[in-house]
Every structure is written in structure tokens, then in C-alpha cells.
Amino acid sequence: MSSSITLHHVRNLCAAATTSASSSISISKAKAKLRSQFDPDKALKIYSSLSDHYTTSSPASSRYAQDLTVKRLAKSGRFTDIETLLESHKNDPKITQEPYLSSLIRSYGVAGMFDHALKTFNQMDDFGTPRSTISFNALISACNQSKRFDLVPQLFDEIPQSHGFLPDKFSYGILVKSYCESNSPELAVDTLKRMEEKGIEITTVTFTTIFDCLYKNGKSDEAETIWNEMVMKGCLPDVAAYNVRIMHTHNGDPEIVKAMIEEIINAGLKPDSISYNYLVNCYCKIGKVDEAMKVYARLEEYGSNPNAATYRTLVYYLCRNEEFEKGYKVFKESVKFHKIPDFNTLKLLVEGLMKKSKKKEAKGLCRTVRKKFPNSFSWRKVEEELGLAAAPPLASGEGETQEASR
DNA sequence: CTAGGGTTAG
């Protein structure tokens, strides 16, 4: 392995971030850990322990792990660390492979660091990396991610022409998205005509981008026109397309959501957790938490899984209903699947449990939550106010050691 | 080997 300065820096960064030596772990394990790890230092540690497997594991997985790590770092404003991490990858021999380099461009986009994305794109000549739509699409996608929507049409006109390749259906999809994001649905619709003229396939994804944008801009009739156009062209809606339609048309009525879920099933597709969450949400909001719980109980039978939002919604409304024991049961399930609700919902639950003298349950909850917010003084305060502060007060790094050992 | 849908309470 190369021992360049930048790699060395990354290693130091990782070492400083951890209390124990990092060990190699599998990519699927790393992904699961990264999803639930909101501490950027720990995310970096997990990611670095997996870098050794970068070559042997699937590129899609490592890209996902890289994006998650970068997202965590970006959220904490650690842009220098992102730069160190991503720049170190430029010493990899794979940098001459366009997909590998493109993943760096994409990651800079995820971090909102468009200037670095562009710099990386321009460095391709130095690295001797061949150019095609792959890196171009990564670049304009990074543009969208960094909210530089105006730049996309400009780059779209300049880059393919000057480098001698043609934009593909993905490039056009990203262009359409940029128009939608700058609230110019009419320019997005115009692009469809342009695509037809050039014989570029208009996919379900592109249609979905547009009618979502039309709905968001209050143009429901036009959105439905685009939906019909999509179907007429034999371009079949998928679950994501249906979910967009559910989102903009349910109007708080669970019966509408149910009907559309039926429609998805009748179309031979399987509704996903997003589809069912609309149903759970609608029931909760009109005060029918028991109906929401019935949907939750049958999710497995439907071939779907609850996600973090499902748990949060259910626990929140069960608490509002003063059904704290049921809330605790749902909370336990959320723990089992590493999808525990947010701070405020947990606070509501633990306070309710104490109000109902369910001290054992309250303590159990605290044990778990301390692991999620190991150094949170606000959670400690919640525990203290309820007389549940079992652990000794946080001394020099003690909380973190405890957390890491579990 | 890329682009689209939600993060839902107050």
C-alpha cells in the first residue's frame, strides 16, 4: 500500500478519533453501523476500517459507505476532513478508472463542495483518466447536490461539446432535475421535447421528477397530464412514481392512500415502507392510532418493513394518546432494528413512563438512549429531572469508553 | 454505472 502524506493524515485522523485500534469489518456490517452512527469521528473510523476491503467488495456498497461518511462529516462542518479523506483516494491506482474518479466527484457533491468536484473533474487529464458521460454526469449531479442549479444548463451546453461526447438519458435526467429545483417546471417540460427530438429515452425517473415538481408548484392538472403521457408512452410507473402521486393527492384521507396502495398491488408492484408510512401517518393524524398500529402489525405480512420514521410517528402519537406502555413496546422494536426515534420523542416517552410509574421501563429506555447519545448533557438532564440518573456524572471521556465497549 | 419519491411532530 502507498504511504503518501495524505493517507498518513487520514490514518492519524482516524487514530485520534478512536479509543481503540480499528479492526477490519465487512462492508455490510459497516453499512449497518454507519447508518446508525451519527458521530462523524466514529463514522470515519468505521469507514477507514473498511477501506482495506475497497477493492474486493462491490463498488456500489463502498460508494454508499463513502457517501454516508461524507454526509456525516459535512453535517458537522468538517470540510477539511472530507478533503483529506477524498484527496487521499487520488493516490489509488484506480484513479485512472472513470467510475472510481466519478465517485469522488459525486462525494464532493454530497458534501456540497462543488469547487472540489469541478477541480477533480479537471484533473482527469493529469491522471490520464478517459472521459465519457460517466464523469460528466457525476459533475452535473454534484452541481445539483451543491445547489448550484443554474450551473447545470451551462455545463450541459459546454462540456459534452468541448470533450466530444453526447449527453445520455441520465445527463438529461439531471438537467431536468436542475430546472425543477430552480422552480422552472416549464423549462423541465420543454426539455422533454428536446429529448424526443434527439431520440433520448424519457424514463419513468425523468417523468417522476417533472410531475413531482408540477405538484409542488401547485400545478396538479399539469402533473396529471404528464402522468398520463408517461402511461400512454408505455412507460410504466414504478413504486416511487406512485408514492409521489400518493404524497400530493391523499389530502390526509387514509381511504385515498389505501386505494392507491391497492392500485400499486394491482399493477403488480409491491408498495414499500414509504407508501405504508403515508397510511400510518394519515391514521395517526386523524386520531386513529389503533388503525395505524394495525397497519404496523401487518407490515411484515405485506412484505414491507417499518423504518425510523414509522417508529417515530407511532411512538409520538401513542404518547400523545397516553398509551405509554404500547409506545414502549414499539420503542423496543425500534431498538431491535437499530431505528430508534429522535430525542424529543424519546423524552416524551420516558416522561410518560415515569408519570405512569413504569420505572423499570423508563430505566431500560435510558440505558439504550445513553448509547445513542453517549455524551449528551441534555439527555443526562432529562434523566436527572426524572430521578433516573443511574450512571455517575460524566467524567473525562468515561461516557465514550462505556459506549464503545458495548 | 450515473437520475426520481420521504425524513412525517411542534
CSV table of C-alpha atoms (C1' of nucleotides) in Angstrom, one decimal:
chain,number,residue,atom,x,y,z
A,1,MET,CA,0.0,0.0,0.0
A,2,SER,CA,1.2,3.5,-0.7
A,3,SER,CA,2.3,5.5,2.3
A,4,SER,CA,1.7,9.0,1.0
A,5,ILE,CA,1.4,12.0,3.2
A,6,THR,CA,-2.3,12.3,2.7
A,7,LEU,CA,-3.0,8.7,3.5
A,8,HIS,CA,-0.9,9.1,6.6
A,9,HIS,CA,-3.0,12.1,7.6
A,10,VAL,CA,-6.2,10.1,7.2
A,11,ARG,CA,-4.8,7.4,9.4
A,12,ASN,CA,-3.9,10.0,12.1
A,13,LEU,CA,-7.3,11.5,11.9
A,14,CYS,CA,-8.8,8.1,12.4
A,15,ALA,CA,-6.5,7.2,15.2
A,16,ALA,CA,-7.3,10.4,17.0
A,17,ALA,CA,-10.9,9.7,16.7
A,18,THR,CA,-11.0,6.4,18.3
A,19,THR,CA,-10.2,4.9,21.7
A,20,SER,CA,-9.3,1.5,20.4
A,21,ALA,CA,-7.4,0.2,17.4
A,22,SER,CA,-9.5,-0.1,14.4
A,23,SER,CA,-10.2,-3.6,13.1
A,24,SER,CA,-11.4,-4.7,9.7
A,25,ILE,CA,-15.0,-5.4,9.3
A,26,SER,CA,-17.3,-6.5,6.5
A,27,ILE,CA,-18.9,-3.9,4.2
A,28,SER,CA,-22.5,-4.9,5.1
A,29,LYS,CA,-21.7,-4.6,8.8
A,30,ALA,CA,-20.0,-1.3,8.2
A,31,LYS,CA,-23.1,0.0,6.3
A,32,ALA,CA,-25.4,-1.0,9.1
A,33,LYS,CA,-23.1,0.7,11.6
A,34,LEU,CA,-22.7,3.8,9.5
A,35,ARG,CA,-26.5,4.2,9.2
A,36,SER,CA,-26.9,4.4,12.9
A,37,GLN,CA,-23.7,6.3,13.6
A,38,PHE,CA,-24.2,10.0,13.8
A,39,ASP,CA,-20.9,10.8,15.3
A,40,PRO,CA,-18.6,11.8,12.4
A,41,ASP,CA,-15.4,10.6,14.1
A,42,LYS,CA,-16.8,7.2,14.6
A,43,ALA,CA,-18.3,7.2,11.1
A,44,LEU,CA,-14.8,7.9,9.8
A,45,LYS,CA,-13.4,5.1,11.9
A,46,ILE,CA,-15.9,2.6,10.6
A,47,TYR,CA,-15.3,3.8,7.0
A,48,SER,CA,-11.5,3.6,7.4
A,49,SER,CA,-11.7,0.1,8.8
A,50,LEU,CA,-13.5,-0.8,5.6
A,51,SER,CA,-11.2,0.9,3.1
A,52,ASP,CA,-8.9,-2.2,3.0
A,53,HIS,CA,-11.8,-4.1,1.6
A,54,TYR,CA,-12.5,-1.4,-1.0
A,55,THR,CA,-11.1,-3.4,-3.9
A,56,THR,CA,-12.8,-6.7,-3.0
A,57,SER,CA,-16.2,-5.6,-2.2
A,58,SER,CA,-18.9,-4.3,-4.5
A,59,PRO,CA,-18.3,-0.8,-5.8
A,60,ALA,CA,-21.9,0.1,-5.1
A,61,SER,CA,-21.5,-0.7,-1.5
A,62,SER,CA,-18.3,1.2,-1.0
A,63,ARG,CA,-19.8,4.2,-2.7
A,64,TYR,CA,-22.7,4.1,-0.4
A,65,ALA,CA,-20.4,3.8,2.7
A,66,GLN,CA,-18.2,6.7,1.4
A,67,ASP,CA,-21.3,8.9,0.8
A,68,LEU,CA,-22.6,8.2,4.3
A,69,THR,CA,-19.3,9.1,5.9
A,70,VAL,CA,-19.0,12.2,3.9
A,71,LYS,CA,-22.6,13.2,4.8
A,72,ARG,CA,-21.9,12.8,8.5
A,73,LEU,CA,-18.7,14.9,8.2
A,74,ALA,CA,-20.4,17.6,6.1
A,75,LYS,CA,-23.2,17.9,8.6
A,76,SER,CA,-20.6,18.7,11.3
A,77,GLY,CA,-18.9,21.2,9.0
A,78,ARG,CA,-15.8,19.0,8.8
A,79,PHE,CA,-14.9,20.0,5.2
A,80,THR,CA,-11.1,19.8,5.7
A,81,ASP,CA,-11.5,16.2,6.9
A,82,ILE,CA,-13.6,15.5,3.8
A,83,GLU,CA,-11.0,16.9,1.6
A,84,THR,CA,-8.2,14.9,3.3
A,85,LEU,CA,-10.2,11.7,3.0
A,86,LEU,CA,-11.2,12.2,-0.6
A,87,GLU,CA,-7.9,13.6,-1.8
A,88,SER,CA,-6.1,10.6,-0.4
A,89,HIS,CA,-8.1,8.4,-2.8
A,90,LYS,CA,-6.4,10.2,-5.7
A,91,ASN,CA,-3.2,8.2,-4.9
A,92,ASP,CA,-5.1,5.0,-5.6
A,93,PRO,CA,-4.1,3.4,-9.0
A,94,LYS,CA,-7.8,3.1,-9.7
A,95,ILE,CA,-7.9,6.9,-10.2
A,96,THR,CA,-7.3,6.2,-13.9
A,97,GLN,CA,-10.7,4.4,-13.9
A,98,GLU,CA,-13.5,6.8,-14.7
A,99,PRO,CA,-16.1,5.2,-12.4
A,100,TYR,CA,-13.7,5.4,-9.4
A,101,LEU,CA,-12.8,9.0,-10.1
A,102,SER,CA,-16.5,9.8,-10.6
A,103,SER,CA,-17.3,8.5,-7.1
A,104,LEU,CA,-15.0,11.2,-5.7
A,105,ILE,CA,-16.8,13.9,-7.8
A,106,ARG,CA,-20.1,12.6,-6.5
A,107,SER,CA,-18.9,12.6,-2.9
A,108,TYR,CA,-17.7,16.2,-3.2
A,109,GLY,CA,-21.2,16.9,-4.4
A,110,VAL,CA,-22.8,15.2,-1.5
A,111,ALA,CA,-20.7,17.4,0.8
A,112,GLY,CA,-21.8,20.5,-1.2
A,113,MET,CA,-18.2,21.1,-2.2
A,114,PHE,CA,-18.8,21.9,-5.9
A,115,ASP,CA,-15.4,23.6,-6.4
A,116,HIS,CA,-13.6,20.4,-5.4
A,117,ALA,CA,-15.8,18.4,-7.6
A,118,LEU,CA,-15.0,20.6,-10.6
A,119,LYS,CA,-11.3,20.5,-9.7
A,120,THR,CA,-11.4,16.8,-9.6
A,121,PHE,CA,-13.1,16.7,-13.0
A,122,ASN,CA,-10.5,19.0,-14.5
A,123,GLN,CA,-7.7,16.8,-13.1
A,124,MET,CA,-8.7,13.9,-15.3
A,125,ASP,CA,-6.3,15.0,-17.9
A,126,ASP,CA,-3.4,14.9,-15.4
A,127,PHE,CA,-4.4,11.4,-14.2
A,128,GLY,CA,-4.9,10.2,-17.7
A,129,THR,CA,-8.5,9.1,-16.9
A,130,PRO,CA,-10.6,8.8,-20.0
A,131,ARG,CA,-13.8,10.9,-20.2
A,132,SER,CA,-17.3,10.0,-21.1
A,133,THR,CA,-20.8,10.8,-19.8
A,134,ILE,CA,-20.0,9.0,-16.6
A,135,SER,CA,-17.8,11.7,-15.1
A,136,PHE,CA,-19.8,14.4,-16.8
A,137,ASN,CA,-23.0,13.1,-15.2
A,138,ALA,CA,-21.2,12.9,-11.8
A,139,LEU,CA,-20.2,16.5,-12.2
A,140,ILE,CA,-23.6,18.0,-13.1
A,141,SER,CA,-25.1,15.8,-10.4
A,142,ALA,CA,-22.6,17.3,-7.9
A,143,CYS,CA,-23.9,20.6,-9.1
A,144,ASN,CA,-27.4,19.8,-8.1
A,145,GLN,CA,-26.3,18.4,-4.8
A,146,SER,CA,-24.4,21.6,-4.1
A,147,LYS,CA,-27.5,23.6,-5.0
A,148,ARG,CA,-25.7,25.3,-8.0
A,149,PHE,CA,-28.7,24.6,-10.1
A,150,ASP,CA,-28.1,27.5,-12.6
A,151,LEU,CA,-24.7,26.0,-13.5
A,152,VAL,CA,-26.1,22.7,-14.8
A,153,PRO,CA,-27.7,24.1,-18.1
A,154,GLN,CA,-24.5,26.0,-18.7
A,155,LEU,CA,-22.2,23.0,-18.2
A,156,PHE,CA,-24.6,20.9,-20.2
A,157,ASP,CA,-24.1,23.2,-23.2
A,158,GLU,CA,-20.3,23.4,-22.8
A,159,ILE,CA,-18.7,20.2,-21.7
A,160,PRO,CA,-20.1,17.5,-24.0
A,161,GLN,CA,-19.4,19.6,-27.0
A,162,SER,CA,-15.8,20.5,-26.0
A,163,HIS,CA,-14.9,16.9,-25.0
A,164,GLY,CA,-16.7,15.2,-27.9
A,165,PHE,CA,-19.4,13.1,-26.4
A,166,LEU,CA,-23.1,13.2,-26.3
A,167,PRO,CA,-25.3,13.6,-23.2
A,168,ASP,CA,-27.3,10.5,-22.4
A,169,LYS,CA,-30.7,9.9,-20.8
A,170,PHE,CA,-29.0,10.3,-17.3
A,171,SER,CA,-27.5,13.6,-18.3
A,172,TYR,CA,-30.9,14.8,-19.4
A,173,GLY,CA,-32.5,13.5,-16.2
A,174,ILE,CA,-30.0,15.6,-14.2
A,175,LEU,CA,-30.7,18.6,-16.4
A,176,VAL,CA,-34.5,18.2,-15.8
A,177,LYS,CA,-33.9,18.0,-12.1
A,178,SER,CA,-31.9,21.2,-12.1
A,179,TYR,CA,-34.8,23.0,-13.8
A,180,CYS,CA,-37.2,21.5,-11.3
A,181,GLU,CA,-35.1,22.6,-8.4
A,182,SER,CA,-35.0,26.1,-9.6
A,183,ASN,CA,-38.8,26.0,-9.8
A,184,SER,CA,-38.9,26.2,-13.6
A,185,PRO,CA,-41.2,23.3,-14.4
A,186,GLU,CA,-41.9,24.8,-17.8
A,187,LEU,CA,-38.2,24.5,-18.7
A,188,ALA,CA,-38.2,21.0,-17.5
A,189,VAL,CA,-41.3,20.2,-19.7
A,190,ASP,CA,-39.5,21.9,-22.7
A,191,THR,CA,-36.6,19.6,-22.1
A,192,LEU,CA,-38.8,16.6,-22.8
A,193,LYS,CA,-39.4,17.9,-26.3
A,194,ARG,CA,-35.7,18.3,-26.8
A,195,MET,CA,-35.1,14.7,-25.7
A,196,GLU,CA,-37.7,13.4,-28.1
A,197,GLU,CA,-36.1,15.3,-31.0
A,198,LYS,CA,-32.7,13.9,-30.2
A,199,GLY,CA,-34.1,10.4,-29.7
A,200,ILE,CA,-33.2,10.2,-26.0
A,201,GLU,CA,-35.3,7.9,-24.0
A,202,ILE,CA,-37.6,9.5,-21.4
A,203,THR,CA,-37.7,7.2,-18.4
A,204,THR,CA,-40.0,6.8,-15.5
A,205,VAL,CA,-37.5,8.6,-13.3
A,206,THR,CA,-37.5,11.7,-15.5
A,207,PHE,CA,-41.3,11.8,-15.7
A,208,THR,CA,-41.4,11.4,-12.0
A,209,THR,CA,-39.0,14.3,-11.4
A,210,ILE,CA,-41.3,16.5,-13.5
A,211,PHE,CA,-44.7,15.7,-12.2
A,212,ASP,CA,-43.4,15.9,-8.6
A,213,CYS,CA,-42.2,19.4,-9.5
A,214,LEU,CA,-45.5,20.3,-11.0
A,215,TYR,CA,-47.4,19.1,-7.9
A,216,LYS,CA,-45.0,21.1,-5.7
A,217,ASN,CA,-45.7,24.2,-7.7
A,218,GLY,CA,-49.5,23.7,-7.4
A,219,LYS,CA,-50.0,22.6,-11.0
A,220,SER,CA,-51.9,19.4,-10.2
A,221,ASP,CA,-53.7,19.3,-13.6
A,222,GLU,CA,-50.4,19.5,-15.5
A,223,ALA,CA,-48.9,16.9,-13.2
A,224,GLU,CA,-51.7,14.5,-14.1
A,225,THR,CA,-51.2,15.3,-17.8
A,226,ILE,CA,-47.6,14.3,-17.5
A,227,TRP,CA,-48.6,11.1,-15.6
A,228,ASN,CA,-51.0,10.2,-18.4
A,229,GLU,CA,-48.4,11.0,-21.1
A,230,MET,CA,-46.0,8.7,-19.3
A,231,VAL,CA,-48.5,5.8,-19.2
A,232,MET,CA,-49.6,6.4,-22.8
A,233,LYS,CA,-46.0,6.1,-24.0
A,234,GLY,CA,-45.8,2.7,-22.4
A,235,CYS,CA,-43.5,4.0,-19.7
A,236,LEU,CA,-44.9,2.2,-16.6
A,237,PRO,CA,-45.0,4.0,-13.2
A,238,ASP,CA,-43.0,2.3,-10.5
A,239,VAL,CA,-43.4,2.4,-6.7
A,240,ALA,CA,-41.5,5.7,-6.4
A,241,ALA,CA,-43.8,7.3,-9.1
A,242,TYR,CA,-46.9,6.1,-7.2
A,243,ASN,CA,-45.5,7.4,-3.9
A,244,VAL,CA,-45.1,10.9,-5.4
A,245,ARG,CA,-48.8,10.7,-6.5
A,246,ILE,CA,-49.9,9.5,-3.1
A,247,MET,CA,-48.0,12.2,-1.4
A,248,HIS,CA,-49.6,15.0,-3.4
A,249,THR,CA,-53.1,13.7,-3.6
A,250,HIS,CA,-54.0,11.9,-0.3
A,251,ASN,CA,-55.2,15.1,1.4
A,252,GLY,CA,-55.0,13.5,4.8
A,253,ASP,CA,-57.5,10.8,3.9
A,254,PRO,CA,-56.4,7.2,4.7
A,255,GLU,CA,-59.0,5.8,2.4
A,256,ILE,CA,-57.3,7.6,-0.6
A,257,VAL,CA,-54.0,6.2,0.5
A,258,LYS,CA,-55.5,2.7,0.9
A,259,ALA,CA,-57.0,2.9,-2.6
A,260,MET,CA,-53.7,3.9,-4.1
A,261,ILE,CA,-51.8,1.1,-2.3
A,262,GLU,CA,-54.4,-1.3,-3.9
A,263,GLU,CA,-53.6,0.3,-7.2
A,264,ILE,CA,-49.9,-0.4,-6.8
A,265,ILE,CA,-50.6,-4.0,-5.9
A,266,ASN,CA,-52.9,-4.4,-8.8
A,267,ALA,CA,-50.2,-3.1,-11.1
A,268,GLY,CA,-48.1,-6.0,-10.0
A,269,LEU,CA,-45.8,-3.9,-7.8
A,270,LYS,CA,-45.0,-4.0,-4.1
A,271,PRO,CA,-45.7,-0.9,-2.0
A,272,ASP,CA,-42.7,0.0,0.1
A,273,SER,CA,-42.3,1.5,3.6
A,274,ILE,CA,-42.8,5.0,2.2
A,275,SER,CA,-46.2,4.0,0.8
A,276,TYR,CA,-47.3,2.5,4.1
A,277,ASN,CA,-45.9,5.4,6.1
A,278,TYR,CA,-48.4,7.7,4.3
A,279,LEU,CA,-51.1,5.4,5.6
A,280,VAL,CA,-49.7,5.2,9.1
A,281,ASN,CA,-49.4,8.9,9.2
A,282,CYS,CA,-52.9,9.7,8.0
A,283,TYR,CA,-54.4,7.4,10.6
A,284,CYS,CA,-52.3,9.0,13.4
A,285,LYS,CA,-53.2,12.5,12.4
A,286,ILE,CA,-56.9,11.9,12.4
A,287,GLY,CA,-56.6,10.3,15.8
A,288,LYS,CA,-56.9,6.6,14.7
A,289,VAL,CA,-53.7,5.4,16.2
A,290,ASP,CA,-55.2,1.9,16.7
A,291,GLU,CA,-55.7,1.7,12.9
A,292,ALA,CA,-52.1,2.8,12.4
A,293,MET,CA,-51.0,0.1,14.8
A,294,LYS,CA,-52.9,-2.4,12.8
A,295,VAL,CA,-51.1,-1.4,9.6
A,296,TYR,CA,-47.8,-1.6,11.6
A,297,ALA,CA,-48.7,-5.1,12.8
A,298,ARG,CA,-49.3,-6.3,9.3
A,299,LEU,CA,-46.3,-4.8,7.6
A,300,GLU,CA,-44.4,-8.0,7.6
A,301,GLU,CA,-47.3,-9.8,6.0
A,302,TYR,CA,-47.3,-7.1,3.4
A,303,GLY,CA,-43.7,-7.8,2.7
A,304,SER,CA,-42.6,-4.3,4.0
A,305,ASN,CA,-40.6,-3.1,7.0
A,306,PRO,CA,-41.1,-0.2,9.3
A,307,ASN,CA,-38.3,2.4,9.1
A,308,ALA,CA,-37.1,5.0,11.6
A,309,ALA,CA,-39.9,7.4,10.6
A,310,THR,CA,-42.6,4.7,11.2
A,311,TYR,CA,-41.3,4.1,14.7
A,312,ARG,CA,-41.1,7.8,15.4
A,313,THR,CA,-44.6,8.5,14.2
A,314,LEU,CA,-46.1,5.6,16.2
A,315,VAL,CA,-44.3,6.3,19.4
A,316,TYR,CA,-45.1,10.0,19.2
A,317,TYR,CA,-48.8,9.5,18.7
A,318,LEU,CA,-49.0,6.7,21.2
A,319,CYS,CA,-47.5,9.1,23.8
A,320,ARG,CA,-50.0,11.8,22.8
A,321,ASN,CA,-52.7,9.2,23.5
A,322,GLU,CA,-51.1,8.4,26.8
A,323,GLU,CA,-50.5,4.9,25.7
A,324,PHE,CA,-47.0,4.8,27.0
A,325,GLU,CA,-46.7,1.1,27.5
A,326,LYS,CA,-47.6,0.4,23.9
A,327,GLY,CA,-45.2,3.2,23.0
A,328,TYR,CA,-42.5,1.4,24.9
A,329,LYS,CA,-43.2,-1.9,23.1
A,330,VAL,CA,-42.8,-0.1,19.7
A,331,PHE,CA,-39.7,1.6,21.0
A,332,LYS,CA,-38.2,-1.8,21.9
A,333,GLU,CA,-38.9,-3.0,18.4
A,334,SER,CA,-37.2,0.1,17.0
A,335,VAL,CA,-34.1,-0.7,19.1
A,336,LYS,CA,-34.0,-4.2,17.8
A,337,PHE,CA,-33.7,-2.9,14.3
A,338,HIS,CA,-31.4,0.0,15.1
A,339,LYS,CA,-34.0,2.6,14.1
A,340,ILE,CA,-34.7,4.4,17.4
A,341,PRO,CA,-36.8,7.6,17.4
A,342,ASP,CA,-35.4,11.1,17.9
A,343,PHE,CA,-34.5,12.8,21.1
A,344,ASN,CA,-37.8,14.7,21.6
A,345,THR,CA,-40.0,11.6,21.0
A,346,LEU,CA,-37.9,9.6,23.5
A,347,LYS,CA,-38.1,12.3,26.0
A,348,LEU,CA,-41.9,12.3,25.7
A,349,LEU,CA,-41.9,8.6,26.2
A,350,VAL,CA,-39.7,8.4,29.2
A,351,GLU,CA,-41.6,11.2,30.9
A,352,GLY,CA,-44.8,9.4,30.2
A,353,LEU,CA,-43.5,6.1,31.6
A,354,MET,CA,-42.5,7.8,34.8
A,355,LYS,CA,-45.8,9.5,35.0
A,356,LYS,CA,-47.4,6.1,34.9
A,357,SER,CA,-44.8,4.8,37.4
A,358,LYS,CA,-43.3,2.4,34.9
A,359,LYS,CA,-39.8,3.0,36.4
A,360,LYS,CA,-38.4,-0.3,35.1
A,361,GLU,CA,-39.3,0.5,31.5
A,362,ALA,CA,-38.1,4.1,31.9
A,363,LYS,CA,-34.7,2.8,33.1
A,364,GLY,CA,-34.5,0.3,30.3
A,365,LEU,CA,-35.1,3.2,27.8
A,366,CYS,CA,-32.4,5.3,29.4
A,367,ARG,CA,-29.8,2.5,29.1
A,368,THR,CA,-30.5,2.3,25.4
A,369,VAL,CA,-30.7,6.1,24.8
A,370,ARG,CA,-27.4,6.7,26.6
A,371,LYS,CA,-25.8,4.5,23.9
A,372,LYS,CA,-27.2,6.7,21.2
A,373,PHE,CA,-26.4,10.0,22.8
A,374,PRO,CA,-23.3,9.0,24.9
A,375,ASN,CA,-22.1,12.5,25.6
A,376,SER,CA,-25.4,14.3,25.6
A,377,PHE,CA,-25.8,16.6,28.6
A,378,SER,CA,-29.3,17.3,27.6
A,379,TRP,CA,-30.3,13.7,27.9
A,380,ARG,CA,-28.5,13.4,31.2
A,381,LYS,CA,-30.6,16.4,32.3
A,382,VAL,CA,-33.8,14.6,31.3
A,383,GLU,CA,-32.7,11.6,33.4
A,384,GLU,CA,-31.8,13.8,36.3
A,385,GLU,CA,-35.1,15.6,36.3
A,386,LEU,CA,-36.8,12.3,36.4
A,387,GLY,CA,-34.5,10.9,39.2
A,388,LEU,CA,-33.2,8.3,36.8
A,389,ALA,CA,-29.5,9.4,36.6
A,390,ALA,CA,-28.1,5.9,37.4
A,391,ALA,CA,-24.7,6.4,35.9
A,392,PRO,CA,-22.1,8.5,37.6
A,393,PRO,CA,-21.7,12.0,36.2
A,394,LEU,CA,-19.7,12.3,33.0
A,395,ALA,CA,-16.0,12.5,33.9
A,396,SER,CA,-13.0,12.6,31.5
A,397,GLY,CA,-14.2,10.6,28.5
A,398,GLU,CA,-15.8,8.0,30.6
A,399,GLY,CA,-19.1,8.0,28.7
A,400,GLU,CA,-17.5,7.3,25.4
A,401,THR,CA,-15.4,4.4,26.7
A,402,GLN,CA,-18.6,2.9,28.2
A,403,GLU,CA,-20.4,3.4,24.9
A,404,ALA,CA,-17.6,1.9,22.9
A,405,SER,CA,-17.4,-1.2,25.0
A,406,ARG,CA,-20.9,-2.3,24.4
B,1,DC,C1',-22.7,2.8,-13.9
B,2,DT,C1',-24.8,7.5,-13.0
B,3,DA,C1',-31.1,10.4,-12.5
B,4,DG,C1',-36.6,10.5,-9.3
B,5,DG,C1',-40.1,9.8,-4.2
B,6,DG,C1',-39.9,10.8,2.5
B,7,DT,C1',-37.2,12.1,7.0
B,8,DT,C1',-43.6,12.8,8.5
B,9,DA,C1',-44.4,16.3,15.5
B,10,DG,C1',-44.3,21.1,17.2
